[in-house]
Every structure is written in structure tokens, then in C-alpha cells.
Amino acid sequence: MTFRQRHLLGIEPLHPLEITTLLDLADTYVDLNRRAQKHADVLAGLTQINMFFEASTRTQASFELAGKRLGADVMNMSMQASSIKKGETLIDTALTLNAMHPDLLVVRHPHSGAVDLLAQKVNCAVLNAGDGRHEHPTQALLDALTIRRAKGRLHRLNVAICGDIAHSRVARSNILLLHKMENRVRLIGPPTLMPSEIGELGVEVYDDMRDGLAGCDVVMMLRLQRERMDGGFIPSEREYYHRYGLDPEKLSHAADDAIVMHPGPMNRGVEIDGILADDINRSVIQEQVEMGVAVRMAAMDLLARNLRAEGLGAA
Amino acid sequence: MTTTLFDNARLIDPETGTDVPGWLLVDGSTIAARGTDAPPDAPHVIDCAGACLAPGIVDMGVKLGEPGERHKESFKTGGRAAAAGGVTTVVMRPDTLTPIDSPEVLEFVLRRGREAAPVNMAAMATLTRAREGREMTEIGFLLDAGALAFTDGDRVCRDTRVLIRCLTYARGLGALVIGHPQEPQLSAGAGITSGKFATLRGLPAVSPMAERMGLERDLALVEMTGARYHADQITTACALPALRRAREAGLDVTAGISIHHLTLNTLDVGDYRSFFKLKPPLRHEEDRAAMVEALRDGLIDVICSMHTPQDEESKRLPFEEAASGAVGLETLLPAALRLYHSGDMDLPGLFRALSLNPARRLGLPGGQLSVGAPADLVLFDPDAPFVLDRFTLHSKSKNTPFDGARLQGRVRGTWVGGYRVFG
């Protein structure tokens, strides 16, 4: 087995072979999840705690379902309402939880690097479910699995990522993963939503969507994160939709068999045309959700195996 | 009156730019004689064994915890750290929790500081009340009470009209105003310099241009008002042309830099290491190299520690939430010696920036090895290697970015007014 990680903190530390191992295992879980009997017991006896310091519905549900299908005892802690309001520091929260002997800790935090910090202080395996603008590794892995299943390969593809790159951890993880697997990445969006000196990352940057989409195999749309905006990045939603919203006309510039992806939740009519999003011939948005559960099952399975190999964790 | 001979020393004189073997005679609290020939007899002889003897460091960027945050640093611990680091004059920053913005607070700080610390204690005062950028402080009274300069620290005055009046009033009294060149809107909330590394780490970042914009504004106001001005930290290459123009135009402008910006760069932040979160943030390597060159050319005059003690609780947080700043009193000299060992600076040049220039700019008598100068001295071995353990620091706070770093240069002794305060 080629997966040597203690934690899943980001795509950055992963080797391409580790990514392939994880996606291969996830493929088997896709099959399992489609059966009537969806249970495996590879995590039986292990405790999984989901700590979300930032609101999340789908990612948290996906991790919860993944853990339960593999037989783990899953606990959800909504940290927005909890001890941090009472002034407890992140490290103290981590140490408190650590004393309860969890085996898998799934963490989302609004600040970049917070999950790394937490991972230094606990004995269990930590999975990053999104930290600030830094990384969201399971999202990039589920996107990769979706692409691999739709396109039959995960290399030598032209992938366009469109929208609010600056505030997006999904974009960062996807850029890293797609580069590791030897794809070409284009970024499309208004310059105000591009991080500074993004070109140094080896990507092609376009501010015209039609130019950027020309010949693309995969079109990844990003959510326009209105709640992250301090204000004034774009003039208005309707101008944004006019220039950067994905509609059938703009999509016609991409390859004929290009697939459309979106990490959700979607703003229909802001970044993506509603009918296009529902077009089962182009949109793989529902598959992404399905792959999400499988990828998270695979990630937790692999980390639990490494825990056991180290003699840590239950059983 | 005791007379002490420092024999067999390597005399580092920033005034003449010389680095020669010789002897130095201290009579009471002042330097009485020096030479390179046969030394005179003295009742008390210190054999320096070839180590360097230089004027003690005048550190014009020191924040101590008093008043208000004594759990981070007290006059006593800060004073001991200074003595251990070869700093003979601590110039306190006024950006304390209770800011030094009135003659009463200044009087307290100087009196308590001088009682508790073994080195010379001096202080700056704020330019505006409570550092709010609205009303100027009593600059005249504060000068009379001993304030050496006026600064609101890293809280930049946003109201340009207020700043013009402060600069104009200060000019009338000949007071030195110290600015923190940053465009405040751009730098708000940023703990790292923008670029590829900041993007990969996903941290809120500030462009180096924010420093240039802040400096350009301040220099335009200096040109208008004729005030005496010092930029606390110039850290980016893009700000240097403005500084050079101001110098060539004959404005009374000087500039400093913290030792961290001369010896570290943004990549040192690594995996969100909050001890490397500074204000302004660490810069790219090209900027660091440009700053070393500017220091060598004399465009940057002063190296300071920007000593900013923070307790563990302020730093053991996610990078974005962690407090800024690093302690530096004890690591200033060994870190500065990196520039000597790398061949970028000679020792007299380093001590010009560490001792002579800050003393001159602030009107203090130290910073020299000449006869009649105060016997504020540091004796150090520039080559002695060691690995820094932050828990050996005398400071109450241990937030140094040099923890575990390999450094060269140990202080063997520190003298203030002829008294040995360390070693």
C-alpha cells in the first residue's frame, strides 16, 4: 500500500502515488455505496469527531455518513457555539478532545493553518475539512475522482477553474492536485478575485471567460463567496453573471465533451446557469457529492490503517 | 574613582571606521585614553584576550511590558536581557498598553526603569494622545521630561491634517518624529507579504507597495513642514528610491530597520510559525538583500531589535490570530554578526548602525569609543558559535524567531558608565 500519511492536512504533502492509491480505494467504496447493504466495518471501534469551527452542511454530512458507513462511532461538535465563545484557545480545545481518545478528528476552521496547528497537539489522525483560504484536500480528491471516472484518466487534461480564486481553498487544493497529476490548469476570473502573483504557481490566467474556456476538458466553477467579501471586489452580481457566469454559450467554447463541476452550494444565476447545472449530459455536480462520501471513506480507511500499523488507535 | 584598563582588545570604532588591536582605559564612568602601543599601568586590568571591544548598543526600538503588561516583560527582565545582549542604552517605545503619552507616565517609566534596570534607560513618547491620531501630546513638556522622540508606533496616523500639525509643532521645538511607513488600510490584518508563498499558505497578505505609499506620504509632509523625521523600519526595495530622493533633497530624514528584516525572509514563516509574525511582515529574499545593501551604502542608518515581548498565549494561536512581534534584545548582536560573517558588513560598519547612528540621531552621548565618551562598552567574541535555546533568554517572554538557530557571537561582558553589568 502506498499511503504513508499520518494526517490528511492538504494536497501539498501527498505523492502522486498516494493520490492514486486513495482514488483506487475510493472507487471500491463507490460500488459499496451503491449497494443496498452499505456497511463495511473497517473503522469499527474507532471514534471519529467532527469539529466544525465554521458553518458547513454538506461537508459535515458527507464526513458523518462516511464514518458511519465504515462503522466508526461518530460525534459532531459545532464549535461555533461552544467553548471558543467562552475564550478557550484552539490548543486547549484540542488537548481536551485528545483526552477523550478519538482516533479520527475532522476539522474545519476559518483560519489558514489552524488545522496544522491542531494536528501538532493530538495523537489521532487529523483530516482537514477546510482551513481558511489554505486547503480543502477531500474536495480536491473528490473532484479528481469525478474527473477520472468521467474522462477515463486524470492526466493531460485542460482544466479551467473559474470564479473567486482569491478566497478559495478549493481552488488551491485543486491546483496542487491537478499539477501533481500532470494536467494544465487555467484560472479564469476578474483580476480582483485573483491572488497576487498567481502566475508563479504555473497556471495560465485569463480574465476573459471565452478565451479561457477554449478547448477545455473540465470546467470547475467556484462559488462566489459573498460572505467572505469585504465589499467591492465586483461591481454587481448581474455584471459578474454576464462576464463570468457559466451559460451554454460560454460553455460552447470548451471541448464538446467538457464536463461542468461545482463544489456547491451553487448560486444559480450568479456563477452558473440553472438549466446548465441540471443538464445531466454536461454537469457532474451530483456525482461530485456521491464521490465525496466515497473519497472520505477511503481517506479515513487509509489513515486508520496507518494508525493501527503504528500501534495507535483502538483494535 | 576606579581606573580600569581593557588590555589586549580588538577596538571597534564606528566613528573612524577602524578595527585594530589595542587598549582602552576607563576612568570612572568615562573613556580616559586608548591606544595601540604599550598600555599604561592601571590598578585594575581586564585581559580581553583578543575579543572585540565596541561601544555598547543603543537600541531605539524596545517595547517593555511596563506599564500594563508586566507579565510579558518588566523593566528588570528587559534590562537584564539588554545587558546580556550588549545593549547599554534601551530606548523604550511608547506603544505600551498604557501609552507613554503624558509627562506623568514618562516620569514613572524613566524613574522605575532606572531603578530596576542595570543599563541606561531612555524613552520616547507618543505623538498623539492614546496613539489615536486625533490630538497631539504635550510635546514641549514631554521633551522637558526627557522624551527623545515622538512616535505612535505601528498605529499610523490616518488623518493627514493632524499629522501636518504634529510635524509642524514638533519642528518648532526641534523634536524628532518617528513614523511607521505603512498605508494603514492595505496593511490592516496582514501578517505576511503578498506573493506565491502567501497565496499557497492562504494567509491575508500585504503588498510591499503599502510601505512605499506610507513613506511617500510622510516624506511629502516632511518636505512641507521641515520636521526632523526618522522612519522606524524600511524593509522593502520599492521604498528605497523615495528615501534616497529625500536625502538628496536635503531633508532631515533617517531610516532604521529591525534586525529580523535583515536576517530572515518570508519563507521562514514555514508552516505557520507565529514567532515569525512581525510588523511589518518579513519580506522576500530580494528585499532582504536590497536592505543589506542599503545599510552598507548608509541609506539605512539604524539597526534596532524592535523588541516586542509576547507571552505564549498570544503566540500559540492560528497564525492569523497570533500577536505580532519578536523579542530581540539578546539576539540583536549575534544576529547582526551574521552580516559580518557573510561578508556583507565590517564590524565598524555594523556598530555605526547599532550604536553610533542611533545615539547621534537621538542626541545621546554614547555610541563612541573616543576619549571623554561614556564608558558604555560591549566585549564580545564574534566567532563563538552556539545554538540558541529560547528558554535561556533573560526576557520574560521567549518569542524569538531564532530558537534553535545556529548563531555566532557571544557577549563576554557589558559595561555601563564603567560598571560591569554583565559577564
XYZ file of C-alpha atoms in Angstrom:
738
model
C 0.000 0.000 0.000
C 1.316 3.412 -0.883
C -0.108 5.858 1.568
C 2.269 6.989 4.246
C 0.488 9.963 5.764
C -0.289 10.334 9.426
C -2.846 13.078 8.740
C -4.623 14.455 5.712
C -3.851 18.143 6.116
C -3.558 19.119 2.489
C -2.749 18.012 -1.027
C 0.707 19.624 -0.811
C 2.402 16.772 1.125
C 0.857 13.956 -0.962
C 2.804 11.965 -3.539
C 1.004 11.242 -6.851
C 1.075 7.524 -5.995
C -0.669 8.240 -2.714
C -3.358 10.139 -4.587
C -3.813 7.194 -6.963
C -3.964 4.722 -4.070
C -6.636 6.789 -2.378
C -8.710 7.196 -5.540
C -8.470 3.464 -6.332
C -9.770 2.617 -2.880
C -12.491 5.262 -3.210
C -13.650 3.559 -6.414
C -14.397 0.407 -4.428
C -16.380 2.445 -1.921
C -18.445 3.971 -4.726
C -19.529 0.422 -5.552
C -20.268 -0.337 -1.911
C -22.346 2.808 -1.542
C -24.498 1.809 -4.489
C -25.462 -1.479 -2.899
C -28.455 -1.971 -0.638
C -26.185 -3.157 2.158
C -23.829 -0.187 2.507
C -21.872 -1.197 5.573
C -18.256 -2.106 5.989
C -16.723 -2.360 9.429
C -13.145 -1.238 8.791
C -13.493 1.587 11.329
C -15.422 -0.470 13.895
C -14.434 0.501 17.404
C -12.849 3.772 16.296
C -14.151 7.158 17.334
C -14.487 9.951 14.813
C -15.086 13.510 15.986
C -16.184 16.177 13.532
C -15.162 19.623 14.748
C -16.525 22.405 12.633
C -15.468 25.902 13.654
C -17.182 27.235 10.542
C -20.665 26.513 9.263
C -20.968 23.528 6.953
C -23.832 21.301 5.951
C -22.690 19.136 3.095
C -19.073 18.530 4.063
C -20.027 17.676 7.629
C -22.850 15.367 6.469
C -20.517 13.709 3.991
C -17.869 13.003 6.637
C -20.505 11.798 9.075
C -22.021 9.417 6.570
C -18.587 8.173 5.507
C -17.659 7.379 9.097
C -20.953 5.687 9.872
C -20.853 3.500 6.781
C -17.432 2.287 7.863
C -18.643 1.504 11.347
C -16.995 4.310 13.344
C -18.633 5.983 16.319
C -19.217 9.481 15.003
C -19.699 12.583 17.077
C -20.402 16.071 15.720
C -19.267 19.149 17.577
C -20.388 22.512 16.384
C -17.593 24.662 17.690
C -19.070 27.994 16.712
C -21.478 27.722 19.599
C -19.145 26.072 22.042
C -16.072 26.730 24.126
C -14.354 29.219 21.848
C -17.149 31.592 22.791
C -16.002 31.081 26.367
C -12.455 32.106 25.480
C -10.844 28.694 25.217
C -7.908 28.614 22.820
C -7.725 26.210 19.908
C -4.863 24.311 21.519
C -6.771 23.818 24.767
C -9.796 22.600 22.835
C -7.526 20.167 21.018
C -5.976 18.880 24.231
C -9.397 18.457 25.826
C -10.622 16.419 22.898
C -7.401 14.464 22.766
C -8.006 13.310 26.323
C -11.206 11.635 25.087
C -9.073 9.419 22.820
C -10.616 9.978 19.423
C -8.989 8.153 16.510
C -10.043 10.424 13.691
C -10.533 14.144 14.003
C -12.199 16.007 11.145
C -11.637 19.751 11.430
C -12.844 22.811 9.606
C -11.578 26.209 10.764
C -11.910 29.752 9.376
C -8.157 30.444 9.710
C -5.432 29.135 7.410
C -3.016 26.831 9.207
C -5.289 26.231 12.204
C -5.745 22.548 11.333
C -1.956 22.069 11.065
C -1.561 23.657 14.491
C -4.174 21.349 15.957
C -2.600 18.277 14.355
C 0.658 19.028 16.195
C -1.093 18.713 19.541
C -3.113 15.493 19.252
C -2.314 11.797 18.958
C -5.056 10.873 16.498
C -5.247 11.265 12.734
C -6.477 14.689 11.645
C -8.401 15.336 8.433
C -8.575 18.875 7.141
C -12.129 19.683 6.121
C -11.101 23.175 5.038
C -8.879 25.778 6.750
C -9.297 29.421 5.826
C -8.038 30.077 2.313
C -5.397 27.371 2.588
C -6.558 23.859 1.608
C -9.596 21.617 1.342
C -7.979 18.311 0.378
C -11.015 15.999 0.356
C -12.795 18.372 -2.036
C -9.869 18.224 -4.469
C -9.750 14.422 -4.146
C -13.450 14.027 -4.810
C -13.128 16.347 -7.800
C -10.239 14.216 -9.054
C -12.257 11.019 -8.676
C -15.185 12.585 -10.510
C -12.910 13.687 -13.357
C -11.174 10.318 -13.553
C -14.472 8.457 -13.787
C -15.970 10.872 -16.334
C -12.877 11.270 -18.512
C -11.255 7.880 -18.019
C -7.988 9.497 -16.943
C -6.529 12.104 -14.594
C -3.614 13.390 -16.658
C -3.052 15.543 -19.739
C -6.375 17.302 -19.307
C -7.078 21.002 -19.698
C -8.898 22.111 -16.591
C -10.346 25.588 -16.124
C -11.126 26.835 -12.611
C -13.427 29.841 -12.734
C -14.522 32.467 -10.274
C -13.390 33.619 -6.859
C -9.900 32.102 -6.750
C -8.581 34.560 -4.155
C -10.855 33.417 -1.349
C -10.968 29.760 -2.350
C -9.230 26.901 -0.565
C -10.905 24.563 -3.068
C -9.010 26.254 -5.898
C -5.658 25.960 -4.097
C -6.073 22.256 -3.360
C -7.270 21.573 -6.888
C -4.366 23.455 -8.487
C -1.890 21.447 -6.397
C -3.558 18.120 -7.148
C -4.042 18.703 -10.859
C -0.405 19.752 -11.216
C 0.826 16.707 -9.328
C -1.146 14.536 -11.765
C 0.285 16.437 -14.772
C -2.652 18.451 -16.053
C -2.802 22.002 -17.402
C -4.659 24.405 -15.171
C -6.217 27.670 -16.283
C -7.688 30.179 -13.891
C -10.497 32.421 -15.067
C -11.923 35.314 -13.107
C -11.860 39.062 -12.606
C -8.384 40.274 -11.522
C -9.830 41.456 -8.210
C -10.604 37.835 -7.325
C -7.153 36.503 -8.287
C -4.466 36.136 -5.587
C -1.328 38.205 -6.124
C 1.412 36.708 -8.280
C -0.745 33.663 -9.008
C 1.133 33.126 -12.280
C 4.137 31.896 -10.270
C 2.134 28.775 -9.465
C 2.483 27.561 -13.029
C -1.077 28.281 -14.077
C -2.418 30.247 -17.035
C -4.562 33.197 -16.004
C -7.410 34.574 -18.100
C -9.780 37.396 -17.378
C -11.910 36.684 -20.443
C -14.002 33.585 -19.914
C -14.437 32.642 -23.564
C -10.673 32.730 -24.175
C -10.040 30.779 -21.024
C -12.548 28.057 -21.777
C -11.332 27.424 -25.332
C -10.703 23.698 -25.703
C -11.050 22.871 -22.005
C -11.925 19.304 -20.949
C -13.112 20.213 -17.475
C -14.811 23.392 -16.244
C -14.777 23.868 -12.491
C -16.980 26.661 -11.271
C -16.419 28.158 -7.833
C -18.985 29.642 -5.558
C -18.907 33.438 -5.406
C -18.379 33.638 -1.674
C -20.371 36.682 -0.831
C -19.966 36.148 2.894
C -16.171 36.464 2.534
C -16.278 39.726 0.667
C -15.274 42.858 2.487
C -17.094 44.598 -0.324
C -16.206 45.982 -3.670
C -14.487 43.089 -5.449
C -17.030 43.105 -8.276
C -19.429 45.842 -9.358
C -22.620 43.776 -9.163
C -23.908 40.228 -9.326
C -25.519 40.785 -12.698
C -22.320 42.111 -14.260
C -20.495 39.133 -12.777
C -23.003 36.736 -14.288
C -22.739 38.479 -17.627
C -18.964 38.180 -17.741
C -18.176 35.076 -15.673
C -21.417 33.145 -15.171
C -21.322 29.801 -16.979
C -24.076 29.531 -19.574
C -24.469 27.304 -22.664
C -22.981 29.954 -24.957
C -19.774 30.351 -22.954
C -19.544 26.598 -22.466
C -19.674 26.121 -26.244
C -16.091 27.436 -26.373
C -14.883 24.460 -24.317
C -14.339 20.987 -25.764
C -17.527 19.312 -26.985
C -17.366 16.708 -24.243
C -16.316 19.086 -21.477
C -17.808 18.375 -18.074
C -19.079 21.029 -15.664
C -18.287 20.858 -11.956
C -19.217 22.905 -8.912
C -18.257 22.269 -5.254
C -21.578 23.630 -4.032
C -23.574 25.243 -2.709
C -24.448 26.874 -6.029
C -25.709 30.389 -6.595
C -27.914 29.774 -9.610
C -27.933 32.796 -11.870
C -24.779 34.255 -10.272
C -21.959 31.929 -11.309
C -23.889 29.231 -13.169
C -26.973 28.972 -15.329
C -29.621 26.881 -13.554
C -30.578 24.761 -16.552
C -26.941 24.002 -17.333
C -26.319 22.920 -13.754
C -29.102 20.365 -14.094
C -28.061 19.133 -17.559
C -27.121 15.511 -16.941
C -25.118 15.408 -20.171
C -22.711 18.134 -19.047
C -22.999 18.613 -15.311
C -21.385 16.129 -12.910
C -22.345 18.126 -9.832
C -24.455 15.334 -8.322
C -21.668 12.798 -8.972
C -19.283 15.073 -7.067
C -21.488 14.759 -3.994
C -21.578 10.979 -4.371
C -17.801 10.775 -4.839
C -17.373 12.934 -1.749
C -18.663 10.218 0.556
C -16.513 7.554 -1.132
C -13.340 9.665 -1.062
C -13.823 10.450 2.628
C -14.377 6.766 3.394
C -11.143 5.962 1.567
C -9.201 8.712 3.341
C -10.357 7.620 6.791
C -9.784 3.950 5.978
C -6.177 4.633 4.905
C -5.413 6.844 7.894
C -6.907 4.255 10.258
C -4.709 1.545 8.724
C -1.648 3.721 9.360
C -2.805 4.343 12.931
C -3.084 0.615 13.523
C 0.297 -0.015 11.926
C 1.758 2.458 14.440
C 0.019 0.631 17.260
C -2.173 3.627 17.978
C -5.922 3.772 17.906
C -8.407 1.163 19.018
C -8.213 -2.505 17.947
C 37.346 56.645 41.198
C 38.480 53.331 39.792
C 40.626 53.113 36.735
C 40.285 50.050 34.544
C 42.440 49.010 31.652
C 40.979 46.866 28.890
C 44.106 45.263 27.533
C 44.665 43.091 24.513
C 41.368 44.092 22.874
C 40.256 44.443 19.288
C 38.915 48.003 19.243
C 35.872 48.507 17.039
C 35.457 52.231 16.440
C 32.482 53.145 14.278
C 33.439 56.823 14.202
C 36.761 56.310 12.472
C 35.745 53.031 10.872
C 38.713 51.228 12.375
C 39.109 47.708 13.687
C 42.561 47.461 15.321
C 44.200 45.667 18.251
C 44.792 47.959 21.181
C 43.916 49.010 24.728
C 41.352 51.276 26.301
C 41.497 52.995 29.663
C 38.346 53.785 31.591
C 38.476 56.276 34.417
C 35.322 56.324 36.484
C 32.411 56.483 34.105
C 34.217 57.755 31.005
C 36.793 56.635 28.496
C 40.086 58.259 29.525
C 42.534 57.055 26.913
C 43.107 54.491 24.228
C 45.959 53.367 22.102
C 47.610 50.676 20.087
C 51.053 50.904 21.671
C 52.232 49.641 25.056
C 49.393 50.047 27.564
C 49.784 52.199 30.694
C 49.690 50.739 34.178
C 46.320 50.593 35.887
C 45.160 49.229 39.247
C 42.535 47.101 37.562
C 43.238 45.242 34.312
C 40.842 43.227 32.167
C 42.555 40.988 29.660
C 40.233 40.900 26.652
C 42.233 38.074 25.065
C 41.733 39.436 21.577
C 37.964 39.788 21.838
C 36.191 42.776 20.286
C 35.551 45.885 22.369
C 32.913 48.149 20.899
C 30.636 50.971 22.025
C 27.531 49.498 23.658
C 24.442 49.154 21.507
C 21.854 51.941 21.560
C 18.606 50.160 20.766
C 15.948 52.635 19.677
C 13.074 50.198 19.246
C 12.404 48.459 22.530
C 8.989 47.716 23.914
C 8.876 46.677 27.540
C 5.759 45.427 29.260
C 5.523 48.237 31.778
C 3.187 49.853 32.395
C 0.343 47.457 31.802
C 1.810 44.176 30.644
C 4.411 43.291 33.221
C 3.684 39.591 32.685
C 5.288 39.959 29.264
C 8.368 41.962 30.264
C 9.350 44.115 33.212
C 11.979 46.823 33.428
C 14.080 44.367 35.409
C 13.912 41.421 32.980
C 14.150 43.685 29.950
C 17.146 45.453 31.496
C 18.897 42.153 32.183
C 18.197 40.965 28.659
C 19.690 44.200 27.342
C 22.832 43.810 29.455
C 23.219 40.199 28.298
C 22.864 41.328 24.703
C 25.410 44.132 24.867
C 22.726 46.823 24.730
C 23.841 49.653 27.008
C 21.033 52.071 26.217
C 17.438 50.951 25.924
C 15.215 53.486 24.190
C 11.710 52.431 25.130
C 8.878 52.588 22.654
C 5.784 54.365 23.911
C 3.304 51.857 22.453
C 2.768 50.188 25.808
C -0.697 49.154 26.993
C -0.802 52.393 28.954
C 0.907 54.517 26.331
C 3.632 56.961 27.247
C 1.612 59.982 26.228
C 1.905 62.317 29.213
C 4.812 63.714 31.236
C 3.463 61.816 34.263
C 3.675 58.399 32.591
C 7.064 59.293 31.149
C 8.339 60.292 34.582
C 7.123 56.967 36.024
C 8.680 54.913 33.241
C 12.061 56.632 33.473
C 12.187 56.584 37.277
C 11.125 52.933 37.630
C 13.156 51.850 34.649
C 16.323 53.441 36.013
C 15.760 51.878 39.444
C 15.170 48.399 38.091
C 17.391 48.026 35.055
C 21.195 47.889 35.028
C 21.549 49.733 31.691
C 20.757 53.287 30.574
C 17.024 53.697 30.198
C 15.580 56.324 27.891
C 12.143 56.659 26.377
C 10.178 58.033 23.504
C 6.676 59.451 23.820
C 3.622 59.170 21.639
C 2.929 61.767 19.001
C -0.818 61.819 19.655
C -2.854 61.134 22.808
C -3.517 57.414 23.334
C -2.000 56.921 19.854
C -5.400 57.736 18.434
C -4.190 60.146 15.786
C -6.529 62.943 16.882
C -4.842 65.342 19.311
C -1.135 65.931 19.702
C 0.555 65.190 23.010
C 2.285 67.837 25.125
C 5.405 67.664 23.021
C 7.105 70.525 24.866
C 6.540 69.156 28.377
C 7.470 65.669 27.226
C 10.729 66.970 25.756
C 11.493 68.666 29.065
C 10.749 65.397 30.876
C 13.261 63.568 28.683
C 11.372 62.187 25.695
C 13.921 61.524 22.954
C 11.469 61.239 20.059
C 7.763 61.090 19.264
C 6.013 58.176 17.643
C 2.665 56.413 17.598
C 4.448 53.153 16.777
C 2.698 50.920 14.309
C -0.571 52.824 14.611
C -0.317 55.064 11.581
C -1.950 58.492 11.791
C -4.700 58.337 9.170
C -5.704 61.982 9.401
C -3.115 63.801 7.350
C -4.180 67.185 8.693
C -3.474 66.070 12.260
C -0.089 64.737 11.188
C 0.824 68.019 9.466
C 0.076 69.943 12.660
C 2.062 67.485 14.771
C 5.035 67.697 12.422
C 4.843 71.480 12.266
C 4.620 71.826 16.059
C 7.456 69.322 16.532
C 9.597 71.262 14.054
C 9.175 74.357 16.167
C 10.654 72.524 19.147
C 13.278 70.637 17.159
C 11.687 67.329 18.199
C 12.339 64.146 16.253
C 9.235 62.429 14.872
C 9.359 58.701 14.107
C 6.958 57.304 11.542
C 5.899 53.777 10.688
C 5.651 53.891 6.912
C 2.626 51.797 6.023
C -0.573 52.529 4.184
C -2.866 51.521 7.047
C -5.854 50.255 5.039
C -3.701 47.946 2.949
C -1.687 46.539 5.814
C -4.625 46.019 8.192
C -4.868 42.379 9.261
C -1.955 41.203 7.123
C 0.723 39.052 8.753
C 2.687 38.154 5.644
C 3.987 39.799 2.467
C 1.960 39.059 -0.661
C 3.408 36.636 -3.188
C 3.442 32.990 -4.154
C 4.202 31.759 -0.645
C 1.395 33.816 0.922
C -1.028 32.558 -1.721
C -0.104 28.921 -1.094
C -0.456 29.397 2.636
C -3.781 31.152 2.136
C -2.913 33.986 4.510
C -4.115 37.602 4.297
C -1.167 39.446 2.791
C 0.034 42.988 2.180
C 1.902 44.256 -0.853
C 5.348 45.793 -0.293
C 3.878 48.863 -2.019
C 1.985 49.703 1.190
C 5.312 50.655 2.754
C 6.312 52.841 -0.154
C 2.941 54.610 -0.107
C 3.234 55.292 3.615
C 6.776 56.589 3.225
C 5.952 58.788 0.238
C 3.145 60.446 2.201
C 5.309 61.030 5.256
C 8.180 62.418 3.193
C 5.863 64.819 1.362
C 4.712 66.123 4.740
C 8.312 66.408 5.929
C 9.087 68.463 2.835
C 6.093 70.696 3.634
C 6.849 71.174 7.307
C 10.628 70.834 7.592
C 10.293 68.445 10.523
C 13.031 66.076 11.678
C 11.893 62.599 10.676
C 13.006 59.022 11.157
C 11.293 56.024 9.518
C 11.261 53.245 12.117
C 11.591 50.365 9.654
C 12.259 50.467 5.926
C 12.096 46.889 4.727
C 11.287 46.874 1.002
C 13.341 47.712 -2.059
C 10.463 49.677 -3.594
C 10.615 52.227 -0.736
C 14.325 52.986 -1.180
C 14.120 55.413 -4.146
C 11.809 57.697 -2.153
C 14.208 57.644 0.773
C 17.143 58.392 -1.500
C 15.322 61.317 -3.122
C 14.507 62.807 0.274
C 18.151 62.539 1.326
C 19.368 64.128 -1.875
C 16.874 66.947 -1.441
C 18.488 67.647 1.901
C 15.537 66.744 4.114
C 16.370 65.818 7.703
C 15.373 62.188 7.232
C 16.872 58.981 8.585
C 15.718 55.377 8.467
C 16.003 52.244 10.537
C 15.353 48.558 10.140
C 14.858 45.690 12.545
C 17.493 43.001 12.686
C 14.860 40.426 11.725
C 14.247 42.028 8.353
C 17.998 41.944 7.676
C 18.459 38.285 8.517
C 15.162 36.465 7.825
C 12.711 36.319 4.950
C 9.081 35.418 4.386
C 9.812 31.743 3.724
C 10.931 31.432 7.349
C 7.247 31.538 8.289
C 7.213 27.937 7.059
C 4.265 26.018 8.384
C 2.517 28.944 10.054
C 5.189 29.615 12.677
C 3.738 32.536 14.613
C 7.115 33.545 16.118
C 7.893 34.826 12.609
C 4.823 37.059 12.504
C 6.190 40.597 12.646
C 5.124 44.130 11.841
C 5.801 44.885 9.070
C 5.808 41.270 7.910
C 9.001 39.510 6.830
C 9.842 40.268 3.199
C 11.047 38.382 0.161
C 14.716 37.460 -0.108
C 15.330 40.094 -2.829
C 14.076 42.773 -0.451
C 16.224 41.483 2.385
C 19.301 41.572 0.144
C 18.419 45.107 -1.004
C 18.128 46.209 2.628
C 21.586 44.840 3.450
C 22.950 46.814 0.527
C 21.120 49.968 1.636
C 22.596 49.515 5.099
C 26.081 49.191 3.614
C 25.543 52.301 1.490
C 24.402 54.270 4.539
C 20.933 54.876 3.137
C 19.595 52.975 6.129
C 21.149 54.389 9.270
C 19.980 52.361 12.226
C 19.559 48.697 13.151
C 17.286 48.062 16.103
C 15.830 44.980 17.771
C 12.131 46.020 17.620
C 11.989 44.006 20.831
C 8.321 43.093 21.270
C 7.676 40.595 24.053
C 4.614 38.382 23.679
C 3.595 35.647 26.081
C 2.935 32.077 24.975
C -0.825 32.634 25.000
C -0.556 35.434 22.444
C 1.504 33.281 20.099
C 0.121 29.749 20.487
C -2.765 30.518 18.157
C -3.522 30.076 14.479
C -1.190 32.413 12.551
C -3.921 34.906 11.667
C -4.986 35.273 15.290
C -1.494 35.307 16.806
C 0.062 38.551 18.048
C 2.880 40.204 16.061
C 6.407 40.853 17.198
C 9.533 39.144 18.482
C 11.932 39.658 21.358
C 15.339 40.792 20.181
C 17.476 42.441 22.864
C 19.677 39.401 23.420
C 19.778 38.167 19.833
C 20.393 41.563 18.191
C 24.182 41.294 18.263
C 24.631 37.623 17.284
C 22.040 38.035 14.526
C 23.737 41.215 13.285
C 27.016 39.328 13.225
C 25.512 37.096 10.543
C 26.018 40.081 8.236
C 29.667 40.222 9.324
C 30.244 36.510 8.826
C 28.553 36.605 5.435
C 30.997 39.323 4.358
C 28.273 41.939 3.872
C 29.354 44.310 6.640
C 32.538 45.006 8.576
C 32.363 45.407 12.347
C 32.809 49.207 12.479
C 30.026 49.489 9.891
C 27.731 47.308 11.980
C 28.375 49.349 15.110
C 27.770 52.557 13.232
C 24.207 51.305 12.719
C 23.863 49.657 16.117
C 25.457 52.308 18.352
C 26.793 55.480 16.800
C 23.969 56.479 14.460
C 21.093 55.914 16.901
C 22.979 57.788 19.637
C 23.628 60.733 17.347
C 20.099 60.816 15.981
C 18.641 60.855 19.486
C 21.229 63.287 20.864
C 22.724 60.771 23.290
C 26.385 60.847 24.321
C 27.108 57.097 23.795
C 27.918 55.088 20.720
C 31.603 56.043 20.541
C 34.988 54.853 21.709
C 36.527 58.324 21.801
C 38.187 59.855 24.840
C 35.641 61.579 27.050
C 32.739 59.417 25.883
C 30.779 57.450 28.487
C 32.282 54.045 29.241
C 29.332 52.133 27.758
C 31.056 49.126 26.288
C 30.433 45.657 24.992
C 33.113 42.988 24.870
C 32.294 40.087 22.573
C 33.809 37.172 20.748
C 32.453 37.466 17.199
C 33.211 33.874 16.276
C 31.975 31.867 19.271
C 29.321 29.504 17.927
C 26.195 28.442 19.789
C 22.701 27.108 19.230
C 20.087 29.364 20.755
C 17.688 27.837 23.260
C 14.884 30.320 23.788
C 14.419 29.269 27.407
C 17.895 30.572 28.249
C 16.878 34.140 27.366
C 16.653 36.644 30.212
C 13.468 38.157 28.785
C 10.250 37.129 30.474
C 8.797 36.358 27.042
C 10.584 33.813 24.901
C 9.118 34.624 21.491
C 12.298 34.639 19.432
C 12.411 33.556 15.797
C 15.974 32.369 16.401
C 15.022 29.446 18.653
C 17.242 26.536 17.650
C 19.184 28.744 15.224
C 22.946 28.392 14.843
C 24.462 31.746 15.704
C 27.983 33.098 16.096
C 28.992 35.785 18.570
C 28.850 35.746 22.332
C 28.849 38.756 24.629
C 31.653 38.362 27.172
C 30.927 41.487 29.150
C 28.846 44.659 29.166
C 29.786 47.892 30.944
C 27.516 50.860 31.551
C 29.170 54.056 32.810
C 32.220 51.994 33.715
C 30.245 49.448 35.769
C 30.192 45.859 34.685
C 26.540 44.856 34.271
C 27.028 41.537 32.514
C 29.672 38.832 32.232
